[in-house]
Coordinates of C-alpha atoms in Angstrom, one line a residue:
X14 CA 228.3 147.7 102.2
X15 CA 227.6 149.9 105.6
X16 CA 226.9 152.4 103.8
X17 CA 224.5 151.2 100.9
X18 CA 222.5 149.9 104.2
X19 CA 222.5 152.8 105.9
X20 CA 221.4 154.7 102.8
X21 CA 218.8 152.0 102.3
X22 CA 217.5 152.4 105.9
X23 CA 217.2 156.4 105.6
X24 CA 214.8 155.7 102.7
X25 CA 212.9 153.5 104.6
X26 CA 212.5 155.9 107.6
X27 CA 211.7 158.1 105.8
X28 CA 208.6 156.5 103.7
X29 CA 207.6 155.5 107.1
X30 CA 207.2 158.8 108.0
X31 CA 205.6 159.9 105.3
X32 CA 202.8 157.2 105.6
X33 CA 202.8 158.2 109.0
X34 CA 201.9 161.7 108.5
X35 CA 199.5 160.5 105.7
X36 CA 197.8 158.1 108.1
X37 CA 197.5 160.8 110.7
X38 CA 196.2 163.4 108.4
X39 CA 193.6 161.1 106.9
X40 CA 192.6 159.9 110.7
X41 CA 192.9 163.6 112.1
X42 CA 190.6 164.5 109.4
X43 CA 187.8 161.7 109.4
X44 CA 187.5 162.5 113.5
X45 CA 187.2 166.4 112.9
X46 CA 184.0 168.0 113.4
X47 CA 182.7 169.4 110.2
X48 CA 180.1 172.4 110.4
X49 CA 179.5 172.0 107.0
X50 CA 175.6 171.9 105.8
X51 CA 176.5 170.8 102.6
X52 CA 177.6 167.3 104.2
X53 CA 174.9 164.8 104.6
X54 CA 173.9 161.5 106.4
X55 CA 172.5 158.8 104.4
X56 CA 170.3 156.2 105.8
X57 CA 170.3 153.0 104.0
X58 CA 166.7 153.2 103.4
X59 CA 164.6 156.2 103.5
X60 CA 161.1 154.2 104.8
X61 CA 161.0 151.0 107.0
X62 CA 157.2 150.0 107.1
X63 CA 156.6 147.1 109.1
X64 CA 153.6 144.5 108.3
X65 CA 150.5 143.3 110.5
X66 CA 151.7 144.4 114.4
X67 CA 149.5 142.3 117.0
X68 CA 148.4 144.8 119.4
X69 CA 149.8 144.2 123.3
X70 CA 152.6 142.1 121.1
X71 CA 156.5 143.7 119.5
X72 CA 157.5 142.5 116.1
X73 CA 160.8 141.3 115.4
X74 CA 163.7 143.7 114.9
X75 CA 164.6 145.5 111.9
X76 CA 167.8 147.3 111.1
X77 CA 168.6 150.6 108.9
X78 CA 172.0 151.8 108.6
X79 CA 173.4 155.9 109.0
X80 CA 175.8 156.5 107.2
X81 CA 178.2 159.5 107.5
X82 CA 179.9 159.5 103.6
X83 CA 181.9 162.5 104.0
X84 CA 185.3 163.3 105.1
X85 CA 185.0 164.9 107.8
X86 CA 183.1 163.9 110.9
X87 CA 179.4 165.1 111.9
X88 CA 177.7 165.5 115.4
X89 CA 174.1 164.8 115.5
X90 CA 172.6 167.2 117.9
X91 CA 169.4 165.2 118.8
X92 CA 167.2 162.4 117.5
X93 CA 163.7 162.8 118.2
X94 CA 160.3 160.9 117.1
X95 CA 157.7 162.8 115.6
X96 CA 155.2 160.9 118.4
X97 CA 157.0 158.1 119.8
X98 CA 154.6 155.8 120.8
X99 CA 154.5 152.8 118.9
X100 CA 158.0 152.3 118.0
X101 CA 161.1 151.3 120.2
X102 CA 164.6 152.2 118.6
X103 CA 168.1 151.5 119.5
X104 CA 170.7 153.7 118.2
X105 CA 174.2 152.3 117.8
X106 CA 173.7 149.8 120.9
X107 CA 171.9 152.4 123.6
X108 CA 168.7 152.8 123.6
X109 CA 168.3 155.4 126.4
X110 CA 167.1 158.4 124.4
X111 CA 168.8 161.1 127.1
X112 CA 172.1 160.0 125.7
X113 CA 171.4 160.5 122.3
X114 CA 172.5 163.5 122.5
X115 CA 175.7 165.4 120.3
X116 CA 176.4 161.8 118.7
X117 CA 179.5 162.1 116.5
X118 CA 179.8 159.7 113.5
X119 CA 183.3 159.9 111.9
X120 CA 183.9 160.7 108.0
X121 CA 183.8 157.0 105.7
X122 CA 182.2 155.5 109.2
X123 CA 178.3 154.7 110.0
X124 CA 175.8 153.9 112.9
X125 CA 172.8 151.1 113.0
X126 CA 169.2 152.0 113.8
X127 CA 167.1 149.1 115.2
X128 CA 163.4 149.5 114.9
X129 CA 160.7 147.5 116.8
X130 CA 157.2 148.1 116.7
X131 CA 154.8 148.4 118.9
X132 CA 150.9 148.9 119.5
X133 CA 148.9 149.2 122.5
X134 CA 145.4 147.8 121.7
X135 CA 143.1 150.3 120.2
X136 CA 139.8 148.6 121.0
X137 CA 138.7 148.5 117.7
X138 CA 138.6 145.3 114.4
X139 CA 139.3 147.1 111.7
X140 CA 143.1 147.5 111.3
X141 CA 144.9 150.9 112.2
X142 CA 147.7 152.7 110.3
X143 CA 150.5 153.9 111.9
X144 CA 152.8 156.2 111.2
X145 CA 156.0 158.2 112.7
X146 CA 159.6 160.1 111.9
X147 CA 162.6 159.7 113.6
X148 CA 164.3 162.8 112.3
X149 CA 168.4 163.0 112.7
X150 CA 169.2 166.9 113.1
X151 CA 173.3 168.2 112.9
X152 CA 173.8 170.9 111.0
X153 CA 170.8 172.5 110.6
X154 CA 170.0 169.6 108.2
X155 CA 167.7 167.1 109.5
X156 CA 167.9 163.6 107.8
X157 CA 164.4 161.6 108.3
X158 CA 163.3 158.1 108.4
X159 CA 159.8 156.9 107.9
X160 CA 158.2 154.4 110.0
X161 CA 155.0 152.9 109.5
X162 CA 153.0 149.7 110.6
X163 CA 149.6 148.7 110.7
X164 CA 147.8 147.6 114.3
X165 CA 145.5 145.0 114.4
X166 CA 143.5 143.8 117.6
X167 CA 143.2 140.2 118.0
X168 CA 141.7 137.6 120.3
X169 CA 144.5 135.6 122.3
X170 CA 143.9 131.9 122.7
X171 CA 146.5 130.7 125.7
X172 CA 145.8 127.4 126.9
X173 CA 142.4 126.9 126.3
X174 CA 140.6 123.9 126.6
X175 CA 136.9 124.6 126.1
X176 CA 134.2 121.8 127.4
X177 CA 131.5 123.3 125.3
X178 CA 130.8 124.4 121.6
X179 CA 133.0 127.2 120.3
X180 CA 131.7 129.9 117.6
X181 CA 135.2 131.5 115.8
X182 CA 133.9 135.3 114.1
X183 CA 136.0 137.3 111.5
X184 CA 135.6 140.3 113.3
X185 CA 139.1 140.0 114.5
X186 CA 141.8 138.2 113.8
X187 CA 142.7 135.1 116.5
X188 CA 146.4 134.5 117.3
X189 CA 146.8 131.3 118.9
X190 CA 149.8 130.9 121.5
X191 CA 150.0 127.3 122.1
X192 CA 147.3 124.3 122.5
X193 CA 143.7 125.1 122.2
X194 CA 141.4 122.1 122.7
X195 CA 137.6 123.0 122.2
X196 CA 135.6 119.5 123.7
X197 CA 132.4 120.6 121.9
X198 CA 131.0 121.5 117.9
X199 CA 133.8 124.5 116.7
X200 CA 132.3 127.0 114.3
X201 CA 134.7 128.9 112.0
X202 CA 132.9 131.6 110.0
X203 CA 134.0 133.2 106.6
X204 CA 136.8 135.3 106.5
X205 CA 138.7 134.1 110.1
X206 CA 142.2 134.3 109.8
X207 CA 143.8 132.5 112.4
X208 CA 147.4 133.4 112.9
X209 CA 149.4 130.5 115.0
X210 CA 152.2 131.0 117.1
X211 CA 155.2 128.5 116.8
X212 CA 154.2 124.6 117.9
X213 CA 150.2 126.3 118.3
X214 CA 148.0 123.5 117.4
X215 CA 144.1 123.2 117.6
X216 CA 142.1 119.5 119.2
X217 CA 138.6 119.6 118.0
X218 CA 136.8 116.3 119.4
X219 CA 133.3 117.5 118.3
X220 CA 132.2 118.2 114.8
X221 CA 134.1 121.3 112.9
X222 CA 132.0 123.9 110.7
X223 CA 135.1 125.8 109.0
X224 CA 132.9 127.6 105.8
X225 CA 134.8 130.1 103.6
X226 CA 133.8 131.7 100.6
X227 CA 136.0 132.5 97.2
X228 CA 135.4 136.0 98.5
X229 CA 136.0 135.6 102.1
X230 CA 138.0 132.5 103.2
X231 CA 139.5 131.2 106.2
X232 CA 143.5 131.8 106.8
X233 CA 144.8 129.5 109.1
X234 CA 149.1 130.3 109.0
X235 CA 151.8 131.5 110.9
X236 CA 152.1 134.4 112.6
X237 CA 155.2 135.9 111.6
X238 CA 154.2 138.5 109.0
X239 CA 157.8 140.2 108.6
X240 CA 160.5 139.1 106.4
X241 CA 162.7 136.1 107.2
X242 CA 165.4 137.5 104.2
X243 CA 165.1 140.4 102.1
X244 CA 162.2 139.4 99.8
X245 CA 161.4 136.0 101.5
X246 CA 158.6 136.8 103.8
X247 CA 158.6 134.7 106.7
X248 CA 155.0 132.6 104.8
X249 CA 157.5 130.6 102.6
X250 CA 158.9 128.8 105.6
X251 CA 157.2 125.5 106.8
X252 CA 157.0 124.4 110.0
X253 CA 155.8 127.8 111.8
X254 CA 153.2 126.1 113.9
X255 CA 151.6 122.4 114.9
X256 CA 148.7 121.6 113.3
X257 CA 145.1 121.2 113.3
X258 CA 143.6 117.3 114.9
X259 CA 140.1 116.0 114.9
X260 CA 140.1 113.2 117.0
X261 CA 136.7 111.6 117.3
X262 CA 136.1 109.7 120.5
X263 CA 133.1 107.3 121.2
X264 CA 130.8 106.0 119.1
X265 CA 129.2 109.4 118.3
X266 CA 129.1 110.3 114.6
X267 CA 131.8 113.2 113.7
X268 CA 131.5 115.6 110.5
X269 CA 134.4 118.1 109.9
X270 CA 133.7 120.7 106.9
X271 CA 136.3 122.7 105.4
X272 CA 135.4 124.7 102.6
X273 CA 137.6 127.8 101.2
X274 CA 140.0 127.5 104.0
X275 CA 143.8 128.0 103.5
X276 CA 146.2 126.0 105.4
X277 CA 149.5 127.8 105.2
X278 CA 153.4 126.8 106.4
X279 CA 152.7 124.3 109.3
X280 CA 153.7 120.8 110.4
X281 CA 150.1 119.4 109.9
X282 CA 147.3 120.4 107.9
X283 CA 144.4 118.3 109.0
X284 CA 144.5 115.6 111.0
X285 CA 141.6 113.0 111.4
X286 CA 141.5 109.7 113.4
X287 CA 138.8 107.4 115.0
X288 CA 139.6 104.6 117.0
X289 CA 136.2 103.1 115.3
X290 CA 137.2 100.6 112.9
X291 CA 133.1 100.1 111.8
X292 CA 130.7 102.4 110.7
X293 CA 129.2 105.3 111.3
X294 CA 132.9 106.3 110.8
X295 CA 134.1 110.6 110.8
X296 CA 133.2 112.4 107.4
X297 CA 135.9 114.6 106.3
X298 CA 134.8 117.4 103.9
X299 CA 137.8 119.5 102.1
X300 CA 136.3 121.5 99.0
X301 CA 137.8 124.5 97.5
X302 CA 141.0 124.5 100.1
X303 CA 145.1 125.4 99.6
X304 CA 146.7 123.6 102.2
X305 CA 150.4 124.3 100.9
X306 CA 154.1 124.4 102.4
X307 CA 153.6 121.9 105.6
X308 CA 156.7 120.2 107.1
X309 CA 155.0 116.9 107.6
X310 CA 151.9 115.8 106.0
X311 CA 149.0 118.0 104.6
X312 CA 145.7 116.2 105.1
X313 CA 145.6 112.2 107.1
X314 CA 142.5 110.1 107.7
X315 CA 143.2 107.0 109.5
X316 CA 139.4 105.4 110.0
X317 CA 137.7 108.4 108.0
X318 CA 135.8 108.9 105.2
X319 CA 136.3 112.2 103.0
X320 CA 135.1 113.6 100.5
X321 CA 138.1 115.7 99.0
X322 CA 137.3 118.4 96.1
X323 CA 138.6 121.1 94.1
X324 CA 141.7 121.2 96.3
X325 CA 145.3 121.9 95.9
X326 CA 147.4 119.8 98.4
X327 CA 150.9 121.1 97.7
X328 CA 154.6 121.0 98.6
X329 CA 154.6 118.7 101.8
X330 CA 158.1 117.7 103.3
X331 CA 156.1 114.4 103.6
X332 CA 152.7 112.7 102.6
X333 CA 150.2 115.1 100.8
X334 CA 147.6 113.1 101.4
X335 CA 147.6 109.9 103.4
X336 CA 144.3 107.4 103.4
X337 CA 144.3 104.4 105.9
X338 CA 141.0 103.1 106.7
X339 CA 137.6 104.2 105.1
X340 CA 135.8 105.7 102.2
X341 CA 137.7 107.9 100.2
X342 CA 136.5 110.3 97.2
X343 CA 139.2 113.0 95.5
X344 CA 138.0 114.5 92.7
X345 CA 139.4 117.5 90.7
X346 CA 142.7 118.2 93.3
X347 CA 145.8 119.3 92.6
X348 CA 148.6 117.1 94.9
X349 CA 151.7 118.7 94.0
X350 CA 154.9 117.4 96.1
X351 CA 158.0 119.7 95.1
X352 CA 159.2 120.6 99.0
X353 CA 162.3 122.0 99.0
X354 CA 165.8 121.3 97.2
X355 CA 166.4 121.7 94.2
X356 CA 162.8 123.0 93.7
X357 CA 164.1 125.7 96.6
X358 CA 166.6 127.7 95.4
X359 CA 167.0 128.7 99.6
X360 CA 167.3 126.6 102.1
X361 CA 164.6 127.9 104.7
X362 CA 162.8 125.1 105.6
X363 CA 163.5 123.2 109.5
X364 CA 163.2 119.6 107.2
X365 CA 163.9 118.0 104.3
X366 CA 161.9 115.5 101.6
X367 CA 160.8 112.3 102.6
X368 CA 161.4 109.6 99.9
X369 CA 157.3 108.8 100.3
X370 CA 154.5 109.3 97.7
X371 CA 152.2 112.3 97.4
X372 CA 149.1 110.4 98.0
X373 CA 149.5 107.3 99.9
X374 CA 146.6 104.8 100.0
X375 CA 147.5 102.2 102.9
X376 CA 145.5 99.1 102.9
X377 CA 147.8 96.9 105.0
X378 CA 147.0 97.8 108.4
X379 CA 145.6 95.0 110.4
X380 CA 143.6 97.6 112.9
X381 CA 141.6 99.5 110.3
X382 CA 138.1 100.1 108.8
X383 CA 137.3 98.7 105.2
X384 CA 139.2 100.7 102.7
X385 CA 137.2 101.6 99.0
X386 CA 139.0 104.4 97.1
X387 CA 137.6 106.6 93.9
X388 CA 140.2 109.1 92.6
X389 CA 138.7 111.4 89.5
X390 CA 140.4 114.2 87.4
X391 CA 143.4 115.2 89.7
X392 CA 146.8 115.8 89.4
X393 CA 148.9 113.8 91.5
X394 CA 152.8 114.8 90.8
X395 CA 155.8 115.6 92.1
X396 CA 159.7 115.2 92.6
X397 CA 159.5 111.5 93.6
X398 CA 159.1 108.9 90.5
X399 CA 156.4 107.1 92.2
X400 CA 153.6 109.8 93.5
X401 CA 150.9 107.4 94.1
X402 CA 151.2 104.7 95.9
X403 CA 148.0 101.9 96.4
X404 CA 149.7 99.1 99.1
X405 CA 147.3 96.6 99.4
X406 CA 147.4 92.8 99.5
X407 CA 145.5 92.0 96.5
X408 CA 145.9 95.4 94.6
X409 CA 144.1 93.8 91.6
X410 CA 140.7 93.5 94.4
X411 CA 141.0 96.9 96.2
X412 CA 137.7 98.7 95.7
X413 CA 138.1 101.4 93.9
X414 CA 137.9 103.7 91.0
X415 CA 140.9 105.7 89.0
X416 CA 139.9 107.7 86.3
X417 CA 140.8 110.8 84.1
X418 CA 144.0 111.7 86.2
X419 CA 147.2 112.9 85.8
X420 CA 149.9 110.5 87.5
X421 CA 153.6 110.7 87.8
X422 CA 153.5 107.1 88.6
X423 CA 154.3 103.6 87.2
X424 CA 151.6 103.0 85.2
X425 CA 148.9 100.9 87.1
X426 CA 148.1 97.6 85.1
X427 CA 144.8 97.1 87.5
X428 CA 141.2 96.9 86.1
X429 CA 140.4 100.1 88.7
X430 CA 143.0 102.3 86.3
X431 CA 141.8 103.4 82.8
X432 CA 141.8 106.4 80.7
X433 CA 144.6 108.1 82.7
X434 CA 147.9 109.9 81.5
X435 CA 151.1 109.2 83.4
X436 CA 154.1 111.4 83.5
X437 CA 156.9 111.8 81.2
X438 CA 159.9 113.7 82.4
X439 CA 159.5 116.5 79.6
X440 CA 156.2 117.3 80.7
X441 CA 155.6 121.1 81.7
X442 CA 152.2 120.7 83.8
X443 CA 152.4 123.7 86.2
X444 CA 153.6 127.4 85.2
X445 CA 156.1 127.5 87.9
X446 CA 157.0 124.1 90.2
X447 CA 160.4 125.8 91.6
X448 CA 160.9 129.0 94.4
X449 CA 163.3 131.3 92.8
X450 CA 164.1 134.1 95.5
X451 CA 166.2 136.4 93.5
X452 CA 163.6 136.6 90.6
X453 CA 160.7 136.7 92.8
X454 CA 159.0 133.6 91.4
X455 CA 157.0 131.7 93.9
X456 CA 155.6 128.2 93.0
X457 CA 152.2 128.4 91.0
X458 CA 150.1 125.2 90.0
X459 CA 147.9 126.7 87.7
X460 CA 147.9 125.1 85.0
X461 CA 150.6 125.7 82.3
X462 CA 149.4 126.0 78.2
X463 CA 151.6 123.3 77.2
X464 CA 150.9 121.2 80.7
X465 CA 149.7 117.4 80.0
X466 CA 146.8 117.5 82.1
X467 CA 144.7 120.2 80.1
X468 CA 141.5 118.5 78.4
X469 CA 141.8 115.2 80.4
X470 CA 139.4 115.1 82.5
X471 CA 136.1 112.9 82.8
X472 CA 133.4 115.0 81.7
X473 CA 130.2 112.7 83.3
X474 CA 132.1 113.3 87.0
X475 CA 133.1 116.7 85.9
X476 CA 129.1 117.7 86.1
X477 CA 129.0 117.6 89.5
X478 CA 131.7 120.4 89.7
X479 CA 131.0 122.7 87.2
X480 CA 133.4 125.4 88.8
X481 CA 137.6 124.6 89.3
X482 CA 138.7 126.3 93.1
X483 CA 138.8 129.7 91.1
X484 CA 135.2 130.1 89.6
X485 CA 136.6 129.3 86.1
X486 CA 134.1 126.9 84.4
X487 CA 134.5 123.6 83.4
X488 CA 132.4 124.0 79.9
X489 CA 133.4 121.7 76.8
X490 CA 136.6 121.2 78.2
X491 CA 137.3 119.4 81.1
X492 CA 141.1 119.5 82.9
X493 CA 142.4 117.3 85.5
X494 CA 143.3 119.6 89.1
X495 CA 141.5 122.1 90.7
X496 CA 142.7 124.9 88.3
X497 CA 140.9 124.8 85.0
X498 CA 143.0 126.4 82.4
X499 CA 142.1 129.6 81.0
X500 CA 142.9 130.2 77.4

C-alpha cells in the first residue's frame, strides 16, 4: 500500500513539474521582446471617424483595441499624431504622451485606445473636415489608425430669456444648453437645425414663424450625433431633450406656423396652451412635419385651434396627439403609436408605453373652450386596440366630422363617422412598424402595397392637398396618411 502511494505521488510530482516548466516556458515566451518585423499589431479597427463635433465642445469617448497576436512580446517605440490638434487620446489608462514611450504589449495580450475629439472654432458655417494618424511604430513597422471628424461652428443658447422678437438663420447650426425663453415673435428660417442638449427646452409667448421647405427643413433633435450601440445612433433614443411650449398669455391673438419642420427624440413635441377659454383663441399650424420618437406626447393643444396637415405624428411613449378645448382640423396625417417593446427589439428608451390612445379628443373638461373636431384621410393606428378616443358627454352631439380614415378603433356608431375602415389585426398598413437593430431596419410609415389604407381617402377634401408630405401627387387615387403610395 506505501508503496503504490508513493509511486502514485512521484507521478504526480512529476506532471506538476512538467506543467510547471510548460507554464513557465509559455509565460517566459509571451513576455520576451521579439525584434521580429514580421510580427504585427492589429488594431480592432483600422478608421474611427467620428460624426458632427460642436466646435469649443468634446464628443463622447470612443474605444479601439491593439492587439499584439503573436507569441512573443513587442515594444512600441513611440506613438505620435500626424497633427495632434483636434483629438485627445488615452492609451492603456495614461494619457500623458511623454510616457508613451517603449510600451511593451505581451504576445496573446492587447492595449485600448480611447479617442475624443475635439475642435477649436474655426470661425466659419460651412462644416470642416478633419483628419489625423496616430501611427504605432516598433519594429520598424508602423501600425496606423485613422481619425477623422467633421467641425461645425454653432451658436450657443445658455440661459436666454429674450424680451424682444428673435430671428433664428440656417447659417449655423444652434445647440441649445438648457431653457431658452424668447418673450417676443420667434422666426425660424428654412434649413435651421437646432440641436438640444439633454432637458433643453424652448418658451415662445409670442407668435412662432418656423417655415421649412421639402428641400430645406427645420431639424429640431438631440444633440448627441455618435452612436449609443454599435449601429444604433444615439437619434433612435427618446427623451434626449425637453420640449418646445407656446404658452399664449393675455388676450392678444397667438399664431404658431410649423411647416417642414422635424421634431426628433424628445419628451415634447409641441406644446400649446391658452388660459382663454373664448375666442380669439391660439392658431396652431403643423403642415408637412415628422415629429417622431418623443417620450411623452408629440403635439397638445389645450384652448387651441389647429390646423394639422400632411403630417406624420409617430411612436410617442404617450399621446400622439392630444385635443382639449377648440377647433381642431387633421387632415391627411399619419399617427402611428408603436413606442417601444415588442415593436423595439432594444430597449433604449428612458420610458415605457402608456396604455392611452394615439389621438385623444377630450371634451370633458369643465375649464375649456368649445370643442368642434373634423378629422379627414388619416391614419390613426397603433399597438393599443383603441387608437382614437372621442370622451365627451353626449358623443352622439360632439361637433364634428370623421371621414375617409383609417382607424384601429372600435368602430364608431355616431352620425359624425362614415365611410371609414377600421383595423383588422392582419392588416399590413406600413412597410416596417418594428426597430430591428441587427438587420438595420428602422420603422417606416410609408405606405405598404398590401396596406388597408391605400385608395381610401375622400377625394373632394383631398383637392385641397394635392401633394402627400413627399411631393407625390394625389391624382385619381386618393390614400389616407401623409404618404401617398407610389406604385
Amino acid at each position: 500500500m506505501r508503496r503504490a502511494f508513493f509511486r502514485l505521488s512521484t507521478i504526480v510530482f512529476r506532471l506538476s513539474a512538467i506543467v510547471y516548466c510548460l507554464l513557465s516556458f509559455t509565460s517566459c515566451r509571451e513576455d520576451t521582446i521579439s525584434t521580429d518585423p514580421s510580427y504585427k499589431l492589429v488594431l480592432s479597427v483600422d478608421s474611427l471617424p467620428f460624426d458632427v463635433v460642436f466646435t469649443g465642445y468634446g464628443t463622447s469617448t470612443k474605444r479601439v483595441v491593439l492587439r499584439n497576436p503573436n507569441p512573443n512580446a513587442l515594444t512600441i517605440d513611440s506613438i505620435r499624431f500626424a497633427d495632434g490638434r483636434h483629438f485627445r487620446v488615452n492609451f492603456d489608462g495614461e494619457a500623458d504622451t511623454t510616457r508613451w514611450q517603449s510600451f511593451t504589449i505581451r504576445g496573446g495580450d492587447s492595449a485600448f485606445v480611447f479617442v475624443r475629439a475635439y475642435v477649436n472654432p474655426s470661425g466659419q458655417n460651412n462644416p470642416l473636415v478633419i483628419r489625423d494618424d496616430l501611427s504605432f511604430l516598433y519594429n520598424g513597422n508602423r501600425t496606423v489608425l485613422h481619425l477623422s471628424a467633421i467641425g461645425q461652428d454653432v451658436t450657443v443658447l445658455h440661459k436666454a430669456d429674450y424680451a424682444g422678437s428673435q430671428s433664428w438663420t440656417a447659417d449655423k447650426p444652434y445647440l441649445v444648453l438648457d431653457t431658452v425663453i424668447v418673450r417676443g415673435n420667434l422666426t425660424i428660417q428654412a434649413g435651421t437645425t437646432l440641436y438640444m442638449h439633454n432637458r433643453a427646452a424652448v418658451f415662445a409667448l409670442g407668435n412662432v414663424s418656423a417655415v421649412g421647405t421639402q428641400e430645406q427643413p427645420i431639424v429640431i433633435r438631440g444633440y448627441r450625433t455618435d452612436q449609443l450601440f454599435d449601429s444604433v445612433p444615439y437619434a433612435y433614443a427618446s427623451g434626449q431633450w425637453n420640449g418646445i411650449y407656446m404658452l399664449a398669455e393675455g388676450s392678444a391673438p397667438r399664431a404658431y406656423t410649423f411647416r417642414y419642420v422635424d421634431v426628433l427624440s424628445g419628451n415634447v413635441g409641441l406644446f400649446c396652451q391658452s388660459e382663454n377659454t373664448s375666442a380669439p383663441l391660439p392658431q396652431l399650424t403643423v403642415d408637412g412635419c415628422r415629429i417622431h420618437n418623443m417620450s411623452v406626447y408629440g403635439v397638445v393643444c389645450l384652448n387651441t385651434d389647429a390646423l394639422i396637415t400632411n403630417s406624420e405624428i409617430s411612436n410617442c411613449a404617450s399621446y400622439g396627439i392630444y385635443l382639449q378645448g377648440g377647433s381642431h382640423t387633421l387632415v391627411h396625417n399619419t399617427v402611428a403609436a408603436y413606442f417601444g417593446y415588442p415593436y423595439t427589439n432594444l430597449n433604449i428608451h428612458s420610458t415605457q408605453r402608456d396604455d392611452v390612445a394615439a389621438v385623444f379628443i377630450n371634451n370633458l373638461s369643465k375649464r375649456m373652450a368649445p370643442m368642434q373636431t373634423y378629422m379627414y384621410n388619416n391614419i390613426v393606428t397603433g399597438a393599443r386596440a383603441r387608437c382614437l378616443v372621442l370622451a365627451a358627454p353626449l358623443p352622439e352631439q360632439y361637433i364634428g366630422a370623421f371621414r375617409g380614415n383609417y382607424l384601429r378603433a372600435d368602430t364608431f356608431a355616431l352620425p359624425q363617422f362614415e365611410a371609414n375602415v377600421y383595423a383588422t389585426d392582419s392588416d399590413t398598413v406600413f412597410v416596417n412598424n418594428y426597430y430591428l437593430y441587427k438587420e438595420y431596419r428602422y420603422f417606416d410609415f410609408h405606405l405598404d402595397s398590401v396596406s388597408p389604407a391605400i385608395g381610401i381617402g375622400d377625394a373632394t377634401v383631398a383637392g385641397a392637398y394635392p401633394y402627400d408630405r413627399e411631393g407625390v401627387e394625389r391624382t385619381a387615387r386618393v390614400d389616407a396618411g401623409c404618404y401617398q403610395w407610389k406604385e
